[in-house]
Coordinates of C-alpha atoms and ligand atoms in Angstrom, one line a residue:
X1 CA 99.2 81.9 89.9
X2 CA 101.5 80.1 92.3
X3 CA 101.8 76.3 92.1
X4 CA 102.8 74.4 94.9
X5 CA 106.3 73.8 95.8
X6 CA 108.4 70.5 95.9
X7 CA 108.2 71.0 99.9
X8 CA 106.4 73.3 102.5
X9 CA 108.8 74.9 105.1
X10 CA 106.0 75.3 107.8
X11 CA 102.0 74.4 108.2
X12 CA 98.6 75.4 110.1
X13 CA 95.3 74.3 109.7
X14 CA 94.5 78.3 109.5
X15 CA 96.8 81.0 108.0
X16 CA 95.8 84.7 108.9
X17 CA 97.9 87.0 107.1
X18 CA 97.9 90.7 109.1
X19 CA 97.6 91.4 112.8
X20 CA 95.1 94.3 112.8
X21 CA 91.4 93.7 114.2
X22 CA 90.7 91.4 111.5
X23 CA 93.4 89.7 111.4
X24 CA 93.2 89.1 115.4
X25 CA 89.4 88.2 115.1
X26 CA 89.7 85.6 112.3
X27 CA 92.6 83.9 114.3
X28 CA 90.6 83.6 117.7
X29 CA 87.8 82.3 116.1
X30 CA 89.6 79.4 113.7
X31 CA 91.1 78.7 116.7
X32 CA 88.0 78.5 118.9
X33 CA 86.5 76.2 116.0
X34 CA 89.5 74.0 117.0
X35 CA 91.8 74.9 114.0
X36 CA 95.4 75.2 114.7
X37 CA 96.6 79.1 113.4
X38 CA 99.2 80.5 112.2
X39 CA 99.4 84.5 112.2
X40 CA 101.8 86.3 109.8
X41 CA 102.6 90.2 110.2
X42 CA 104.7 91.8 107.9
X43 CA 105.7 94.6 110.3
X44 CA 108.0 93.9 113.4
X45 CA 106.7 93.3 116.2
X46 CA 107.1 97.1 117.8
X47 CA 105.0 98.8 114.5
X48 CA 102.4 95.5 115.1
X49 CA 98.7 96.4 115.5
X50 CA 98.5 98.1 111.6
X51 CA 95.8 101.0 111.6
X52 CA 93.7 98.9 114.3
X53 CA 95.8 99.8 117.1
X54 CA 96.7 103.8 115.8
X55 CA 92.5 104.4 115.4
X56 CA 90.5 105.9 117.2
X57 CA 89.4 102.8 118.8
X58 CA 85.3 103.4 118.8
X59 CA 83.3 101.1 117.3
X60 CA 79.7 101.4 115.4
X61 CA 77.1 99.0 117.4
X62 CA 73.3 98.6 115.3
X63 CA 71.4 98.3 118.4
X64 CA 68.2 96.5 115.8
X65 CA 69.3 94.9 113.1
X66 CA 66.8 96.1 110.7
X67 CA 66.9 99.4 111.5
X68 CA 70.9 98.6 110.8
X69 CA 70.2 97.9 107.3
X70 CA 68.2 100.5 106.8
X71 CA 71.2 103.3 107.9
X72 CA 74.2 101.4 105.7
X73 CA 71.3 101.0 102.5
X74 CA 70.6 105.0 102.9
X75 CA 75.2 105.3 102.8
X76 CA 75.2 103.4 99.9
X77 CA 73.0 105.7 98.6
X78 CA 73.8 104.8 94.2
X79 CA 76.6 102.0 95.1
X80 CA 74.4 99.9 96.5
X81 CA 73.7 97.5 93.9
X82 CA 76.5 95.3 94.0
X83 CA 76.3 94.3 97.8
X84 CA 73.7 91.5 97.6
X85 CA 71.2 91.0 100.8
X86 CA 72.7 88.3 102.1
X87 CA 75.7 89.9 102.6
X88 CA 74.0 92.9 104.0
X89 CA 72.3 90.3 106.3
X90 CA 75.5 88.5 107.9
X91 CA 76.7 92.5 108.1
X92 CA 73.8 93.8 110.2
X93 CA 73.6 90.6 112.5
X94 CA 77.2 90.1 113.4
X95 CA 77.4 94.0 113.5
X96 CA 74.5 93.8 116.1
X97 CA 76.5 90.4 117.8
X98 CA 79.6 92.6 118.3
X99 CA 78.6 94.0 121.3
X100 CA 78.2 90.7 123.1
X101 CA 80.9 89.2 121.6
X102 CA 83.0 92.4 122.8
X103 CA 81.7 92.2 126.5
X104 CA 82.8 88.4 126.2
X105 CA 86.1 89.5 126.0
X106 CA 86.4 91.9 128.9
X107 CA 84.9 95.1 127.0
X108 CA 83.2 97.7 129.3
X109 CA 81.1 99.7 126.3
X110 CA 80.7 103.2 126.8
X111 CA 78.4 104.8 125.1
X112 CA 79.3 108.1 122.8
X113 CA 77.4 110.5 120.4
X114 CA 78.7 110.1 117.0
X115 CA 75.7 110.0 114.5
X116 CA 77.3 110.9 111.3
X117 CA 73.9 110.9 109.0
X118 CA 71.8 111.7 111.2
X119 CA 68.4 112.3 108.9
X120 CA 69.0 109.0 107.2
X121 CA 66.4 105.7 107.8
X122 CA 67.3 104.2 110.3
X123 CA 70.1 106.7 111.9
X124 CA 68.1 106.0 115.5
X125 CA 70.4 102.4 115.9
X126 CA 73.3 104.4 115.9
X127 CA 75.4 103.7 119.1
X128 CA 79.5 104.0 119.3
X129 CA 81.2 102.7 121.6
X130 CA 84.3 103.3 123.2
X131 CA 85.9 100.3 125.9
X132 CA 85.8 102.1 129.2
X133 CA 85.9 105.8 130.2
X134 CA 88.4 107.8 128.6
X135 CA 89.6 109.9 125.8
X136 CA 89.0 108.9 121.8
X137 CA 91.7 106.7 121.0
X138 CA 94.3 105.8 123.5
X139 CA 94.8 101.9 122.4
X140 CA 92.2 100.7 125.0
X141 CA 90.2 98.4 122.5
X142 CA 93.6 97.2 121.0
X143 CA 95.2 96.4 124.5
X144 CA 91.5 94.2 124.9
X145 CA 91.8 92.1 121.5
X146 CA 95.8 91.8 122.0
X147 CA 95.4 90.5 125.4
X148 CA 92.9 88.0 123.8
X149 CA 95.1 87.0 121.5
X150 CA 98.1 86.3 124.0
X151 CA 95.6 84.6 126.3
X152 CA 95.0 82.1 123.2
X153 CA 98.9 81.8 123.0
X154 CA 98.5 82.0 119.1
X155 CA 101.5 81.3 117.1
X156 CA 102.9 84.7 115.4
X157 CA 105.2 85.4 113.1
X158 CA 106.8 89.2 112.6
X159 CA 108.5 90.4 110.1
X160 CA 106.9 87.8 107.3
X161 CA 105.7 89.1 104.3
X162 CA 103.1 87.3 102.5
X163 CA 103.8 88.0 98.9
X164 CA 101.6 85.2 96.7
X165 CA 99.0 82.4 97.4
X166 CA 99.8 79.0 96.6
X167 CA 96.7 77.9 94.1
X168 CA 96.2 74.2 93.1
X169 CA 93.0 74.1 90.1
X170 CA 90.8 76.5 92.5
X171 CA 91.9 75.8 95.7
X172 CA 94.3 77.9 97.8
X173 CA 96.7 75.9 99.3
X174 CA 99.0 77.8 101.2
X175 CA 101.2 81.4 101.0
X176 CA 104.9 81.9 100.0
X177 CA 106.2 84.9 102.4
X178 CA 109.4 86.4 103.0
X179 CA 110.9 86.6 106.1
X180 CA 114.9 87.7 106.9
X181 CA 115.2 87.7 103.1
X182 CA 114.0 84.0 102.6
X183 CA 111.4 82.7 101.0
X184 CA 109.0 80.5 103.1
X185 CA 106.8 78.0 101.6
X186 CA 103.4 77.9 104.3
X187 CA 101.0 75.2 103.8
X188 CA 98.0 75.9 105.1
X189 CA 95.5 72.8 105.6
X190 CA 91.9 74.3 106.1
X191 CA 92.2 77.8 104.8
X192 CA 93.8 81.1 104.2
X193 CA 92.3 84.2 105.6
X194 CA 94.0 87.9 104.4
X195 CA 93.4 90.3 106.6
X196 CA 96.3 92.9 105.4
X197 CA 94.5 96.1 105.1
X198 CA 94.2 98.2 102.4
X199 CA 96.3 100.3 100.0
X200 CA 96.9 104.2 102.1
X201 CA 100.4 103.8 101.6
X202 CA 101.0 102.4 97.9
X203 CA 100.9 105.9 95.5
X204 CA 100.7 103.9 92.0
X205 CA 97.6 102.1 93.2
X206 CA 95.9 105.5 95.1
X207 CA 96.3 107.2 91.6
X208 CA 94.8 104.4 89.5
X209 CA 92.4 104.0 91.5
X210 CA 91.1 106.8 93.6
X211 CA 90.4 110.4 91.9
X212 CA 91.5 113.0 92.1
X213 CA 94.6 112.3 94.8
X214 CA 98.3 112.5 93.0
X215 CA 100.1 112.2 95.7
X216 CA 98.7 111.1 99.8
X217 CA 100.1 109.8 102.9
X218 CA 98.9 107.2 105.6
X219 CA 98.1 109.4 109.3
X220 CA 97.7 105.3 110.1
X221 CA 100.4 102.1 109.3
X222 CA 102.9 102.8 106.8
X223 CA 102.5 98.7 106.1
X224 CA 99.4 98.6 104.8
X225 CA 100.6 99.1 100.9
X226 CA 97.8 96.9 99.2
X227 CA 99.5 93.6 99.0
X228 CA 96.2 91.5 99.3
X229 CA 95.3 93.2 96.8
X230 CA 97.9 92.1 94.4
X231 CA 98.4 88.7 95.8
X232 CA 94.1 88.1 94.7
X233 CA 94.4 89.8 91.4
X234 CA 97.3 87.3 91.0
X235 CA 94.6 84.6 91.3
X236 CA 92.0 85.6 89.7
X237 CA 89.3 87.7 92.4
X238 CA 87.4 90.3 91.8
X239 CA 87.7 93.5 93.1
X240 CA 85.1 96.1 94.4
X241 CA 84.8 99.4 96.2
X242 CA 88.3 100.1 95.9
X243 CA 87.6 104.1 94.7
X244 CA 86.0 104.3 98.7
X245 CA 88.3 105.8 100.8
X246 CA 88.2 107.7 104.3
X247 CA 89.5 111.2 103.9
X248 CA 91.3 113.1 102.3
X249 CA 92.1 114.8 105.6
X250 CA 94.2 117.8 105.6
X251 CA 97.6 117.4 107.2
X252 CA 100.6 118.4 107.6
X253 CA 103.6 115.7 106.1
X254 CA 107.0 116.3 106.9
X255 CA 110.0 114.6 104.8
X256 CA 111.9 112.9 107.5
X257 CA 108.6 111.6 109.3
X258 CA 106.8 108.7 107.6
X259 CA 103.2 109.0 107.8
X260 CA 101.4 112.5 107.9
X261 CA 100.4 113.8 111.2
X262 CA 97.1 115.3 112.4
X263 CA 96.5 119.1 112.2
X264 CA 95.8 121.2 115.8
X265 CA 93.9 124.2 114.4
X266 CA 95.0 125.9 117.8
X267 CA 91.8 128.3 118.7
X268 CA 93.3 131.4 117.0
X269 CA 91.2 132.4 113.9
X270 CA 93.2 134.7 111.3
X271 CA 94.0 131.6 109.0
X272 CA 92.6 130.2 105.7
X273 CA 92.9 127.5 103.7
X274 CA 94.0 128.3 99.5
X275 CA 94.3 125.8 96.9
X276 CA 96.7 126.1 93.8
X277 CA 94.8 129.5 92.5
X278 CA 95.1 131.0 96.0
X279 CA 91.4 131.1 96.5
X280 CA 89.8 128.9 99.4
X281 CA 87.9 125.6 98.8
X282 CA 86.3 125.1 101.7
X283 CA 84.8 125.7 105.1
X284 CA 88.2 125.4 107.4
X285 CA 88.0 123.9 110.8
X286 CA 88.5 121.3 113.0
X287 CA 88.7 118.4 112.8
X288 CA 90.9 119.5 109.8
X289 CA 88.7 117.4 108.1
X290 CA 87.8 118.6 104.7
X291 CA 83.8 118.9 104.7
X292 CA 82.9 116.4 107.4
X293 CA 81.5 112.6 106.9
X294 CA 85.0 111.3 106.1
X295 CA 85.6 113.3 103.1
X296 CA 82.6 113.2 101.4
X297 CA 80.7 116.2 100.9
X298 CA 77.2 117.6 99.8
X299 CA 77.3 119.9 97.1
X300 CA 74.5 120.6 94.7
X301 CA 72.2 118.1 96.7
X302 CA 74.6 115.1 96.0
X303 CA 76.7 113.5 98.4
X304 CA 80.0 113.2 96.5
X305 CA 84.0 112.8 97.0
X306 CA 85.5 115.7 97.9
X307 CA 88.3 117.1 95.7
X308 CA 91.2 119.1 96.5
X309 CA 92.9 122.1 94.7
X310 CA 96.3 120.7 95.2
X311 CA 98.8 122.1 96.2
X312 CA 97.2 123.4 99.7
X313 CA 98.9 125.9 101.6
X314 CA 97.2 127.2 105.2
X315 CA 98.0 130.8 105.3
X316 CA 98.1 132.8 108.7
X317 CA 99.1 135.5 110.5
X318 CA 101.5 136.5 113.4
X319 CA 98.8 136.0 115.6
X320 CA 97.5 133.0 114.7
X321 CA 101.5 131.6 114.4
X322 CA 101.5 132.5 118.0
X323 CA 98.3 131.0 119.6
X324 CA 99.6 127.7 119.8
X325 CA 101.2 124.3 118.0
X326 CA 99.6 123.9 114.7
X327 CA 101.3 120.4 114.4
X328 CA 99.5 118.1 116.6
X329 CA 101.2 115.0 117.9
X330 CA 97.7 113.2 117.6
X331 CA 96.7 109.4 117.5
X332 CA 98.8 108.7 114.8
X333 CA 100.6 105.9 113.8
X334 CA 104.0 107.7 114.4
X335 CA 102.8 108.6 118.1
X336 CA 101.8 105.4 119.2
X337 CA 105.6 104.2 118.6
X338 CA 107.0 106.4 120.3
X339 CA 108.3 108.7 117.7
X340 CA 106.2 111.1 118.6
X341 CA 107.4 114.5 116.8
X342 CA 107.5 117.7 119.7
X343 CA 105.8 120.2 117.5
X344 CA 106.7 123.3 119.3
X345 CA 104.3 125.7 120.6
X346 CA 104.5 128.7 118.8
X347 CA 105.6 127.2 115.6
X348 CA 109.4 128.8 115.7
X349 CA 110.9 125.6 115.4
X350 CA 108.6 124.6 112.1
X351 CA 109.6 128.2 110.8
X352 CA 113.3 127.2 111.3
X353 CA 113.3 123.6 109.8
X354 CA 111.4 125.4 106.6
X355 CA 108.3 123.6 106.9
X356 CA 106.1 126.7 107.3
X357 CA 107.2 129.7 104.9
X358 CA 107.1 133.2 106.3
X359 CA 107.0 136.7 104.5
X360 CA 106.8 140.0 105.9
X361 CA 103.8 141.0 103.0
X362 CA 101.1 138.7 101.7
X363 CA 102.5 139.4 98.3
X364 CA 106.1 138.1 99.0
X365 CA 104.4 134.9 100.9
X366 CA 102.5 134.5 97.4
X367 CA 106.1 134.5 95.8
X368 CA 107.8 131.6 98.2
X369 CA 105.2 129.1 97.3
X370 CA 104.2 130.0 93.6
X371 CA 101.0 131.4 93.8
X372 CA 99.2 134.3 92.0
X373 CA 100.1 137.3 94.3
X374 CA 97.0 139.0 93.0
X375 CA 94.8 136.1 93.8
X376 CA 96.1 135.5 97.4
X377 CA 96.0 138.9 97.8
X378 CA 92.6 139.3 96.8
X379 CA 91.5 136.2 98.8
X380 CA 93.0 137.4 101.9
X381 CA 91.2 140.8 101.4
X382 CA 88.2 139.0 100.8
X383 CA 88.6 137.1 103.8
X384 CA 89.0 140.1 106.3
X385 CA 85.6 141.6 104.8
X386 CA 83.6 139.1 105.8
X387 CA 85.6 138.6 109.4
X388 CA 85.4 142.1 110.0
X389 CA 81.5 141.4 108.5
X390 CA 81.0 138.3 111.2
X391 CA 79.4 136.6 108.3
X392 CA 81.7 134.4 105.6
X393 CA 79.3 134.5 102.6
X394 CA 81.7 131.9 101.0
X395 CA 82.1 129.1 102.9
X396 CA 79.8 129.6 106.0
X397 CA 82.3 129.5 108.5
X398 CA 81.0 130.8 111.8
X399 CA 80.9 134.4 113.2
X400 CA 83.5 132.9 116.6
X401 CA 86.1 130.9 113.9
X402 CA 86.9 134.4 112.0
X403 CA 89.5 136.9 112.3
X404 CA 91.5 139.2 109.7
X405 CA 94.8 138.4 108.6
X406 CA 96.4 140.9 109.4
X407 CA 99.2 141.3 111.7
X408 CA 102.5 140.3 109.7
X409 CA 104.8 138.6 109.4
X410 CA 103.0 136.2 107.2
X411 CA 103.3 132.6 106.8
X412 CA 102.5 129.8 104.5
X413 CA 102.4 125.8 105.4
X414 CA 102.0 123.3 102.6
X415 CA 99.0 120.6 103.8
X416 CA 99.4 117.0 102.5
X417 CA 95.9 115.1 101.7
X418 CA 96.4 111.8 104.0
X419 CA 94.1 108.7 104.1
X420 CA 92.5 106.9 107.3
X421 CA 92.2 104.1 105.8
X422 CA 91.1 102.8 101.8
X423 CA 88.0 100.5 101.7
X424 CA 88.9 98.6 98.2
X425 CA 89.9 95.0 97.9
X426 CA 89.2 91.5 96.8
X427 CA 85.5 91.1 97.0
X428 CA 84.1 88.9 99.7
X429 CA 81.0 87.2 99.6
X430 CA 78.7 86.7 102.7
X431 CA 81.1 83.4 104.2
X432 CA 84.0 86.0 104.1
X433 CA 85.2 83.9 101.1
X434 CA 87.1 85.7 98.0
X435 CA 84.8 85.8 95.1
X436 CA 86.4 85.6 91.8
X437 CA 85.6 87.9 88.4
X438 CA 83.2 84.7 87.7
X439 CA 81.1 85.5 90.4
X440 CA 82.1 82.2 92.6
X441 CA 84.2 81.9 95.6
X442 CA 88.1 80.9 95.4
X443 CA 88.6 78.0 97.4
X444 CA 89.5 78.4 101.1
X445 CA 90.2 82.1 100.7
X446 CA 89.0 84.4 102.9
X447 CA 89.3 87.7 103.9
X448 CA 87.8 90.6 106.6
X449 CA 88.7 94.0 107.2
X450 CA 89.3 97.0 105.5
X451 CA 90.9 94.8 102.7
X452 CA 88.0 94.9 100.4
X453 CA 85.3 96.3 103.1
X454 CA 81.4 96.3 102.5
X455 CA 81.3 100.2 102.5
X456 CA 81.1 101.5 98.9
X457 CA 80.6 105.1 99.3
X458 CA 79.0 107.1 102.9
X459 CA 80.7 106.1 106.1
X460 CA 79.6 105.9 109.8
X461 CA 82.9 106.1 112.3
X462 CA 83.4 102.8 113.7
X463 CA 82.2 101.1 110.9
X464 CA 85.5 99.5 110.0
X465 CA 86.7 98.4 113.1
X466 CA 82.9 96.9 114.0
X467 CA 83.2 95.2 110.4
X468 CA 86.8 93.8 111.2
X469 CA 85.1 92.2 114.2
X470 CA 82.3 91.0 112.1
X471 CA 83.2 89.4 109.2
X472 CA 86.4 88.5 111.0
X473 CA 84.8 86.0 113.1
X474 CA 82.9 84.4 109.8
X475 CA 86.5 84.2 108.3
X476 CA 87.7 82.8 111.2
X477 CA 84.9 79.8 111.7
X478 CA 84.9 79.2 107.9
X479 CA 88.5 79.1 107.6
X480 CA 88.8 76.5 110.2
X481 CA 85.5 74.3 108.9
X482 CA 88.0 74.4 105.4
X483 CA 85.1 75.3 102.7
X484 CA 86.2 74.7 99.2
X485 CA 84.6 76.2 96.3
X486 CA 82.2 73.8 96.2
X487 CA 81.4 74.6 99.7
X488 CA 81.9 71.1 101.0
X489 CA 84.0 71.2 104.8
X490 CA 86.9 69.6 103.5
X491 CA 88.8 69.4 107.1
Ligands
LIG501 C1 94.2 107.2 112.8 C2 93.0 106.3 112.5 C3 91.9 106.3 113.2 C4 90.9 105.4 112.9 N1 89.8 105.4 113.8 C5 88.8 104.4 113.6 C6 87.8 104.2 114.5 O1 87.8 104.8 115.6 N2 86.8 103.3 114.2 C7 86.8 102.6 113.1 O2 85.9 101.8 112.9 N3 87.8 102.8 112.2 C8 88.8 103.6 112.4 N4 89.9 103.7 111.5 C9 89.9 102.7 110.5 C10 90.3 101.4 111.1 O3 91.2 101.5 112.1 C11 90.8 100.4 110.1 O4 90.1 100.4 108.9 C12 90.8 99.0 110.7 O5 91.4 99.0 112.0 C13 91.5 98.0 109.8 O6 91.8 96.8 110.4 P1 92.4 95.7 109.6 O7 92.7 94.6 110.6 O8 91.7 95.4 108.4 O9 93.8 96.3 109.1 P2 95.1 96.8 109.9 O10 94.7 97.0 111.4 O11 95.7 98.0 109.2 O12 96.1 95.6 109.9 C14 96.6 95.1 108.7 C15 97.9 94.4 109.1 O13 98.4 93.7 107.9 C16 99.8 93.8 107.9 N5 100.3 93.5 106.5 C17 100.2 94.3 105.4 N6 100.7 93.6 104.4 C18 101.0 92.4 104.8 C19 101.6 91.2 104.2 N7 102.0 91.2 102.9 N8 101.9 90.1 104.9 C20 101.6 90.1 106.3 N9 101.1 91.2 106.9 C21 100.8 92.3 106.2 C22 100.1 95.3 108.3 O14 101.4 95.4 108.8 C23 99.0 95.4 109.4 O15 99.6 95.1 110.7 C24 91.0 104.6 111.8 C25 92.1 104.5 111.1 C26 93.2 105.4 111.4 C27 94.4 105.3 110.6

């Protein structure tokens, strides 16, 4: 716990702490409840926007309410019993009020299919929307909320850390941060509202807390290293859903670059996927997703996190190396700031820099990456059966997506596991307020986003953005009304 210092070096009525979606909802609607804001962003102002302005940019609309709840109680499947109604409630209603709210702003909703779970209750609500004609992703959403943002002429602050909470008995008080190497004392009148994304980029906490996963990268903001997180268990919240995560995807992380970047899968087919024992895991294809539904998959029956054989290698032939850029420059992070990486088209350059591994046999390949030269062999010979078959017994990929590897040389790329996004964090009750491990709310804390989001287990896309929007503007209007603990307005 932090006590208050001797003297505050700046002051708000409203303190939002991150400049994703949430962080850019919360802060429009404190200040449309009259509340003077202050945002804080960690990053500088070129990397701003966090995974918000790097996603895809489509967003989940409930078009009933009811039928809303139904679809997110049938995700939650077994982890659904620590999300009470209520909360379930302000999630289907402000989910369903998104859509207005969005048009409010200047958003021209366009509808596209994207059912994940298709044969679940209530799966028939399912719209996603995309703001305006265009391709997936492209920062169009993003441009909307920043513009909304700028049009409220919001103060914001780059390149300030928040690194503790400022508690007086149970009442949050303000936020030290660090900005140019200085500390700065930030009192914050009415409330503080973290909206600082999750933890894709901190290691220590992805091992303790999400199986299965030594080592991953972010495809989104390398900023997001679970410093809510911290700064709540520092005072005393509880914590939920943090073993949720989007993903593991397969991709393709190169030293030099600092988040992974998306996989092509150019149309060729002689390629497979091999874990550490050289024998495939899965069903390869695009979207280089492993299994589908955001890296969960059904086995046995049983929806369940998918696990990975690490280390990964995708292992192809000269044909495949030469049907076009495996690297994609995608809508990643990296991209979207202009680093974008030119991934060359038939792979040469990669083969040069020594991030794919190339062998004139399979069994010399096996040798440059450590794996069994009988078992890869073996897999590969396996593999050309059933593409010279049509029919992939194993993993049921389809009769188009298979051809032998066969025509050397051979090559070998090592595939990273990389997160879209975590969905752990400080719990939040149905005001946005930060409950603590007694079950009650901290005083004027709050928090929206993916930093501690609702879902606990099965995911529709758009989901996290439509929840930033959601419980961003309840964080927002209750961190300007400055509820206490109690719950008495306090402004
Ligand atoms: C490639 C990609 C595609 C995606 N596509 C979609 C999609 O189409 N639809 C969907 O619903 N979801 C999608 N997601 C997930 C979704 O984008 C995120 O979950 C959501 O945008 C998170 O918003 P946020 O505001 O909570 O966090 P972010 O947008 O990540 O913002 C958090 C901000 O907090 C800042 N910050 C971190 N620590 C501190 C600190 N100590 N002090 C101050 N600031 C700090 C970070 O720099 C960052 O700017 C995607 C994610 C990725 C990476």
């Amino acid at each position: 716990m932090t006590l208050a210092p001797l003297h505050w070096d700046e002051e708000a009525e409203v303190v939002v702490v991150g400049y994703g979606f949430a962080g850019a909802t919360a802060a429009m609607a404190a200040h449309d409840a009259g509340a003077k804001v202050l945002l804080l962003e960690k990053a500088p102002e070129i990397h701003k926007g966090g995974n918000s302005r790097v996603s895809a940019n489509i967003v989940f609309w409930p078009d009933d309410v009811d039928k809303g709840k139904a679809y997110f109680r049938a995700m939650a499947g077994p982890f659904m019993d620590d999300i009470p109604e209520e909360m379930l409630d302000v999630w289907a209603k402000e989910m369903f009020a998104n859509r207005a709210w969005l048009e409010g702003l200047g958003m021209t909703p366009v509808e596209i299919p994207y059912v994940e779970f298709p044969d679940f209750a209530g799966a028939e609500c399912v719209r996603v929307l995309l703001n305006g004609e265009g391709p997936i992703g492209g920062e169009r959403l993003w441009n909307l909320i920043e513009a909304s943002v700028e049009a409220r002429h919001l103060d914001t602050r780059y390149e300030t850390a928040v690194i503790h909470l400022v508690q007086e008995e149970r009442e949050i008080l303000g936020v030290i941060a660090e900005r140019q190497g200085k500390r700065v004392a930030i009192r914050a009148h009415r409330g503080v509202v973290l909206t600082c994304g999750g933890f894709e980029n901190n290691p220590v906490m992805i091992r303790n807390y999400v199986s299965g996963l030594p080592r991953v990268f972010p495809v989104g903001t390398p900023y997001n290293t679970g410093d809510g997180i911290r700064m709540a268990q520092e005072i005393g919240a509880d914590l939920w859903h943090m073993n949720n995560v989007s993903g593991p995807i397969l991709s393709f992380k190169a030293e030099e670059i600092p988040v992974a970047q998306w996989l092509n899968l150019p149309h060729g087919q002689s390629y497979i996927f091999v874990g550490a024992d050289g024998t495939r895991f899965t069903m390869e294809g695009e979207p280089c997703s492993v299994g589908d539904a955001h890296g969960k998959v059904k086995r046995h029956g049983q929806w369940g996190q998918q696990t990975l054989p690490l280390p990964i290698y995708m292992i192809f032939d000269e044909a495949y190396r030469t049907a076009g850029h495996i690297g994609k420059a995608g809508a990643d992070w990296d991209v979207s700031h202009g680093n974008r990486y030119d991934w060359s088209d038939d792979n040469l350059r990669e083969v040069a820099k020594g991030w794919i591994n190339t062998a004139g046999t399979v069994r010399e390949l096996a040798s440059l990456i450590d794996v069994s030269a009988e078992a890869l062999e073996g897999t590969v010979a396996r593999f050309n059966a059933s593409a010279k078959d049509g029919d992939d017994p194993d993993w049921g990929r389809g009769r188009a997506t298979l051809a032998p590897i066969e025509t050397g040389p051979f090559y070998a790329m090592e595939l990273t596991p990389a997160l879209v996004n975590t969905q752990g964090g400080p719990r939040r009750n149905a005001q946005a307020q930060i409950v603590g491990i007694d079950g009650e709310p901290i005083g004027r804390l709050f928090s929206a986003g993916e930093l501690g989001s609702i879902y606990s287990f099965l995911y529709q896309g758009g989901g996290n953005i439509a929840e930033c929007f959601a419980f961003g503007r309840v964080a927002g209007r209750n961190a300007a009304k400055g509820i206490s603990d109690s719950g008495a307005s306090q402004s």
